[in-house]
Amino acid sequence: MKVSFYVLSDSKAQDFLGFICQLTQTALNKSSQSLLILVGDDAELSSTLDEALWAQEATSFIPHQRLLTNNTEGNDPEVDINKRLAPVLLGGCMPADFNGIVINTTAQPVNAFMQATSNAQPTRILELIKPDATSVQEGRNKYKAYQQLGYELTHFKV
């Protein structure tokens, strides 16, 4: 599997939501695969990113479906992603049969969100690293974890 790390400049980090929207649109334009924006349990990021994806210009609108992480709200992590309503999923969990691109905004590697019984097999992972010390250290930890799994690693300064 290929994992790309995007090391954000200060200006890109200041417009973090805009960068995620831009990266999402680029990934959709270059691939016919599904895309999951993984936000973990960060409800605030999930909400603001949901709004940002809806607020794109009409020519670059990003249709998406928000996955809920609380089963009392009717979400089932075992959701059949083949019956999804949009090409982009936004949420804090990895659907059981997901096999597309993952944009990871969390502090953990994507593998931490995959259940042992899951058939999920992301085809590509896009990691976002902000220029602060905490994010850089988390990025190093994720890099080591992916390296140990034998994934193909690349990085880009943006």
PDB file of C-alpha atoms in Angstrom:
ATOM      1  CA  MET A   1       0.000   0.000   0.000  1.00  0.00           C
ATOM      2  CA  LYS A   2       1.147   3.521  -0.711  1.00  0.00           C
ATOM      3  CA  VAL A   3       1.148   6.119   2.067  1.00  0.00           C
ATOM      4  CA  SER A   4       1.787   9.777   1.240  1.00  0.00           C
ATOM      5  CA  PHE A   5       2.626  12.274   3.952  1.00  0.00           C
ATOM      6  CA  TYR A   6       1.726  15.896   3.274  1.00  0.00           C
ATOM      7  CA  VAL A   7       3.863  18.130   5.478  1.00  0.00           C
ATOM      8  CA  LEU A   8       1.925  21.389   5.587  1.00  0.00           C
ATOM      9  CA  SER A   9       3.471  24.832   5.541  1.00  0.00           C
ATOM     10  CA  ASP A  10       2.249  27.396   8.068  1.00  0.00           C
ATOM     11  CA  SER A  11      -0.101  28.930   5.492  1.00  0.00           C
ATOM     12  CA  LYS A  12      -1.617  25.562   4.519  1.00  0.00           C
ATOM     13  CA  ALA A  13      -1.998  24.625   8.205  1.00  0.00           C
ATOM     14  CA  GLN A  14      -3.845  27.906   8.850  1.00  0.00           C
ATOM     15  CA  ASP A  15      -6.340  26.909   6.128  1.00  0.00           C
ATOM     16  CA  PHE A  16      -6.463  23.248   7.199  1.00  0.00           C
ATOM     17  CA  LEU A  17     -10.087  22.767   6.137  1.00  0.00           C
ATOM     18  CA  GLY A  18      -9.417  24.357   2.762  1.00  0.00           C
ATOM     19  CA  PHE A  19      -6.428  22.078   2.214  1.00  0.00           C
ATOM     20  CA  ILE A  20      -8.481  18.979   3.079  1.00  0.00           C
ATOM     21  CA  CYS A  21     -11.185  20.074   0.611  1.00  0.00           C
ATOM     22  CA  GLN A  22      -8.553  20.729  -2.071  1.00  0.00           C
ATOM     23  CA  LEU A  23      -6.864  17.352  -1.486  1.00  0.00           C
ATOM     24  CA  THR A  24     -10.236  15.601  -1.528  1.00  0.00           C
ATOM     25  CA  GLN A  25     -11.182  17.202  -4.840  1.00  0.00           C
ATOM     26  CA  THR A  26      -7.777  16.320  -6.343  1.00  0.00           C
ATOM     27  CA  ALA A  27      -8.094  12.687  -5.213  1.00  0.00           C
ATOM     28  CA  LEU A  28     -11.616  12.455  -6.661  1.00  0.00           C
ATOM     29  CA  ASN A  29     -10.452  13.934  -9.966  1.00  0.00           C
ATOM     30  CA  LYS A  30      -7.580  11.443 -10.265  1.00  0.00           C
ATOM     31  CA  SER A  31      -9.376   8.298  -9.124  1.00  0.00           C
ATOM     32  CA  SER A  32     -12.730   6.581  -9.339  1.00  0.00           C
ATOM     33  CA  GLN A  33     -12.270   5.055  -5.875  1.00  0.00           C
ATOM     34  CA  SER A  34     -14.252   5.904  -2.779  1.00  0.00           C
ATOM     35  CA  LEU A  35     -12.653   8.291  -0.330  1.00  0.00           C
ATOM     36  CA  LEU A  36     -12.865   8.368   3.456  1.00  0.00           C
ATOM     37  CA  ILE A  37     -11.843  11.415   5.464  1.00  0.00           C
ATOM     38  CA  LEU A  38     -10.977   9.920   8.831  1.00  0.00           C
ATOM     39  CA  VAL A  39     -11.434  12.358  11.716  1.00  0.00           C
ATOM     40  CA  GLY A  40     -11.483   9.955  14.670  1.00  0.00           C
ATOM     41  CA  ASP A  41     -13.486  11.220  17.618  1.00  0.00           C
ATOM     42  CA  ASP A  42     -12.921  14.903  16.815  1.00  0.00           C
ATOM     43  CA  ALA A  43     -16.568  15.998  16.644  1.00  0.00           C
ATOM     44  CA  GLU A  44     -15.635  19.656  16.105  1.00  0.00           C
ATOM     45  CA  LEU A  45     -13.429  18.871  13.086  1.00  0.00           C
ATOM     46  CA  SER A  46     -16.106  16.547  11.711  1.00  0.00           C
ATOM     47  CA  SER A  47     -18.743  19.266  11.963  1.00  0.00           C
ATOM     48  CA  THR A  48     -16.639  22.094  10.516  1.00  0.00           C
ATOM     49  CA  LEU A  49     -15.308  19.871   7.735  1.00  0.00           C
ATOM     50  CA  ASP A  50     -18.852  18.784   6.907  1.00  0.00           C
ATOM     51  CA  GLU A  51     -19.780  22.456   6.499  1.00  0.00           C
ATOM     52  CA  ALA A  52     -16.635  23.208   4.468  1.00  0.00           C
ATOM     53  CA  LEU A  53     -17.327  20.355   2.028  1.00  0.00           C
ATOM     54  CA  TRP A  54     -20.892  21.599   1.489  1.00  0.00           C
ATOM     55  CA  ALA A  55     -19.741  25.202   1.074  1.00  0.00           C
ATOM     56  CA  GLN A  56     -17.433  24.615  -1.868  1.00  0.00           C
ATOM     57  CA  GLU A  57     -18.106  26.567  -5.040  1.00  0.00           C
ATOM     58  CA  ALA A  58     -20.763  25.058  -7.280  1.00  0.00           C
ATOM     59  CA  THR A  59     -18.092  23.938  -9.752  1.00  0.00           C
ATOM     60  CA  SER A  60     -16.105  22.128  -7.063  1.00  0.00           C
ATOM     61  CA  PHE A  61     -18.881  20.968  -4.734  1.00  0.00           C
ATOM     62  CA  ILE A  62     -17.816  17.814  -2.900  1.00  0.00           C
ATOM     63  CA  PRO A  63     -20.776  15.486  -2.321  1.00  0.00           C
ATOM     64  CA  HIS A  64     -20.228  13.493   0.849  1.00  0.00           C
ATOM     65  CA  GLN A  65     -21.950  11.404   3.468  1.00  0.00           C
ATOM     66  CA  ARG A  66     -21.207  11.840   7.146  1.00  0.00           C
ATOM     67  CA  LEU A  67     -20.772   8.634   9.119  1.00  0.00           C
ATOM     68  CA  LEU A  68     -21.919   8.852  12.699  1.00  0.00           C
ATOM     69  CA  THR A  69     -19.861   7.079  15.346  1.00  0.00           C
ATOM     70  CA  ASN A  70     -22.577   6.749  17.948  1.00  0.00           C
ATOM     71  CA  ASN A  71     -24.711   3.642  17.403  1.00  0.00           C
ATOM     72  CA  THR A  72     -27.604   5.229  19.327  1.00  0.00           C
ATOM     73  CA  GLU A  73     -27.913   7.665  16.441  1.00  0.00           C
ATOM     74  CA  GLY A  74     -28.553   4.857  13.970  1.00  0.00           C
ATOM     75  CA  ASN A  75     -25.049   4.409  12.608  1.00  0.00           C
ATOM     76  CA  ASP A  76     -23.708   0.948  12.005  1.00  0.00           C
ATOM     77  CA  PRO A  77     -19.945   0.736  11.360  1.00  0.00           C
ATOM     78  CA  GLU A  78     -20.827  -2.366   9.346  1.00  0.00           C
ATOM     79  CA  VAL A  79     -22.678  -0.104   6.883  1.00  0.00           C
ATOM     80  CA  ASP A  80     -22.655  -1.441   3.324  1.00  0.00           C
ATOM     81  CA  ILE A  81     -20.522   1.184   1.644  1.00  0.00           C
ATOM     82  CA  ASN A  82     -21.709  -0.015  -1.752  1.00  0.00           C
ATOM     83  CA  LYS A  83     -25.060   1.590  -0.822  1.00  0.00           C
ATOM     84  CA  ARG A  84     -23.508   4.903   0.142  1.00  0.00           C
ATOM     85  CA  LEU A  85     -25.062   8.101  -1.095  1.00  0.00           C
ATOM     86  CA  ALA A  86     -21.869   9.968  -2.060  1.00  0.00           C
ATOM     87  CA  PRO A  87     -18.295   9.226  -3.215  1.00  0.00           C
ATOM     88  CA  VAL A  88     -16.809  10.765  -0.063  1.00  0.00           C
ATOM     89  CA  LEU A  89     -17.378   9.490   3.459  1.00  0.00           C
ATOM     90  CA  LEU A  90     -16.578  11.619   6.499  1.00  0.00           C
ATOM     91  CA  GLY A  91     -16.317  10.033   9.902  1.00  0.00           C
ATOM     92  CA  GLY A  92     -14.523   8.625  12.869  1.00  0.00           C
ATOM     93  CA  CYS A  93     -14.628   4.961  11.939  1.00  0.00           C
ATOM     94  CA  MET A  94     -13.486   2.703   9.133  1.00  0.00           C
ATOM     95  CA  PRO A  95     -16.429   0.988   7.408  1.00  0.00           C
ATOM     96  CA  ALA A  96     -15.953  -2.799   7.474  1.00  0.00           C
ATOM     97  CA  ASP A  97     -15.659  -3.261   3.698  1.00  0.00           C
ATOM     98  CA  PHE A  98     -13.966   0.018   2.759  1.00  0.00           C
ATOM     99  CA  ASN A  99     -11.426  -0.270  -0.056  1.00  0.00           C
ATOM    100  CA  GLY A 100     -10.519   3.183  -1.265  1.00  0.00           C
ATOM    101  CA  ILE A 101      -8.429   6.220  -0.397  1.00  0.00           C
ATOM    102  CA  VAL A 102      -8.180   7.441   3.202  1.00  0.00           C
ATOM    103  CA  ILE A 103      -7.295  11.000   4.194  1.00  0.00           C
ATOM    104  CA  ASN A 104      -6.191  10.626   7.803  1.00  0.00           C
ATOM    105  CA  THR A 105      -6.478  13.689  10.053  1.00  0.00           C
ATOM    106  CA  THR A 106      -6.003  11.742  13.293  1.00  0.00           C
ATOM    107  CA  ALA A 107      -2.973  11.162  15.521  1.00  0.00           C
ATOM    108  CA  GLN A 108      -3.127   7.390  14.930  1.00  0.00           C
ATOM    109  CA  PRO A 109      -2.193   5.339  11.868  1.00  0.00           C
ATOM    110  CA  VAL A 110      -5.170   4.170   9.828  1.00  0.00           C
ATOM    111  CA  ASN A 111      -4.618   0.576  10.962  1.00  0.00           C
ATOM    112  CA  ALA A 112      -5.717   1.608  14.485  1.00  0.00           C
ATOM    113  CA  PHE A 113      -9.234   2.190  13.087  1.00  0.00           C
ATOM    114  CA  MET A 114      -9.551  -1.207  11.421  1.00  0.00           C
ATOM    115  CA  GLN A 115     -11.315  -3.971  13.335  1.00  0.00           C
ATOM    116  CA  ALA A 116      -9.713  -7.424  13.432  1.00  0.00           C
ATOM    117  CA  THR A 117     -12.838  -8.835  11.778  1.00  0.00           C
ATOM    118  CA  SER A 118     -12.944  -6.076   9.171  1.00  0.00           C
ATOM    119  CA  ASN A 119     -12.471  -6.649   5.457  1.00  0.00           C
ATOM    120  CA  ALA A 120     -11.388  -3.037   4.991  1.00  0.00           C
ATOM    121  CA  GLN A 121      -8.383  -2.663   2.735  1.00  0.00           C
ATOM    122  CA  PRO A 122      -7.572   0.954   1.936  1.00  0.00           C
ATOM    123  CA  THR A 123      -5.729   1.284  -1.355  1.00  0.00           C
ATOM    124  CA  ARG A 124      -3.936   4.492  -0.442  1.00  0.00           C
ATOM    125  CA  ILE A 125      -3.477   6.625   2.669  1.00  0.00           C
ATOM    126  CA  LEU A 126      -2.918  10.384   2.677  1.00  0.00           C
ATOM    127  CA  GLU A 127      -1.503  11.641   5.982  1.00  0.00           C
ATOM    128  CA  LEU A 128      -1.643  15.334   6.924  1.00  0.00           C
ATOM    129  CA  ILE A 129       1.127  16.723   9.129  1.00  0.00           C
ATOM    130  CA  LYS A 130       0.790  20.241  10.546  1.00  0.00           C
ATOM    131  CA  PRO A 131       3.977  22.230  11.288  1.00  0.00           C
ATOM    132  CA  ASP A 132       3.604  22.099  15.103  1.00  0.00           C
ATOM    133  CA  ALA A 133       5.797  19.854  17.294  1.00  0.00           C
ATOM    134  CA  THR A 134       2.944  17.560  18.377  1.00  0.00           C
ATOM    135  CA  SER A 135       1.762  16.873  14.828  1.00  0.00           C
ATOM    136  CA  VAL A 136       5.335  16.331  13.618  1.00  0.00           C
ATOM    137  CA  GLN A 137       5.949  13.760  16.375  1.00  0.00           C
ATOM    138  CA  GLU A 138       2.656  12.011  15.610  1.00  0.00           C
ATOM    139  CA  GLY A 139       3.693  11.940  11.952  1.00  0.00           C
ATOM    140  CA  ARG A 140       7.018  10.340  12.842  1.00  0.00           C
ATOM    141  CA  ASN A 141       5.219   7.688  14.888  1.00  0.00           C
ATOM    142  CA  LYS A 142       2.839   6.945  12.022  1.00  0.00           C
ATOM    143  CA  TYR A 143       5.738   6.833   9.558  1.00  0.00           C
ATOM    144  CA  LYS A 144       7.492   4.203  11.700  1.00  0.00           C
ATOM    145  CA  ALA A 145       4.291   2.163  12.054  1.00  0.00           C
ATOM    146  CA  TYR A 146       3.692   2.138   8.299  1.00  0.00           C
ATOM    147  CA  GLN A 147       7.365   1.413   7.621  1.00  0.00           C
ATOM    148  CA  GLN A 148       7.172  -1.660   9.868  1.00  0.00           C
ATOM    149  CA  LEU A 149       4.182  -2.867   7.844  1.00  0.00           C
ATOM    150  CA  GLY A 150       6.233  -2.573   4.654  1.00  0.00           C
ATOM    151  CA  TYR A 151       4.131   0.145   3.038  1.00  0.00           C
ATOM    152  CA  GLU A 152       5.533   2.346   0.268  1.00  0.00           C
ATOM    153  CA  LEU A 153       6.124   5.767   1.866  1.00  0.00           C
ATOM    154  CA  THR A 154       6.441   9.165   0.196  1.00  0.00           C
ATOM    155  CA  HIS A 155       6.269  12.701   1.514  1.00  0.00           C
ATOM    156  CA  PHE A 156       5.528  16.095   0.063  1.00  0.00           C
ATOM    157  CA  LYS A 157       6.085  19.548   1.494  1.00  0.00           C
ATOM    158  CA  VAL A 158       3.108  21.734   0.640  1.00  0.00           C
TER     159      VAL A 158
END
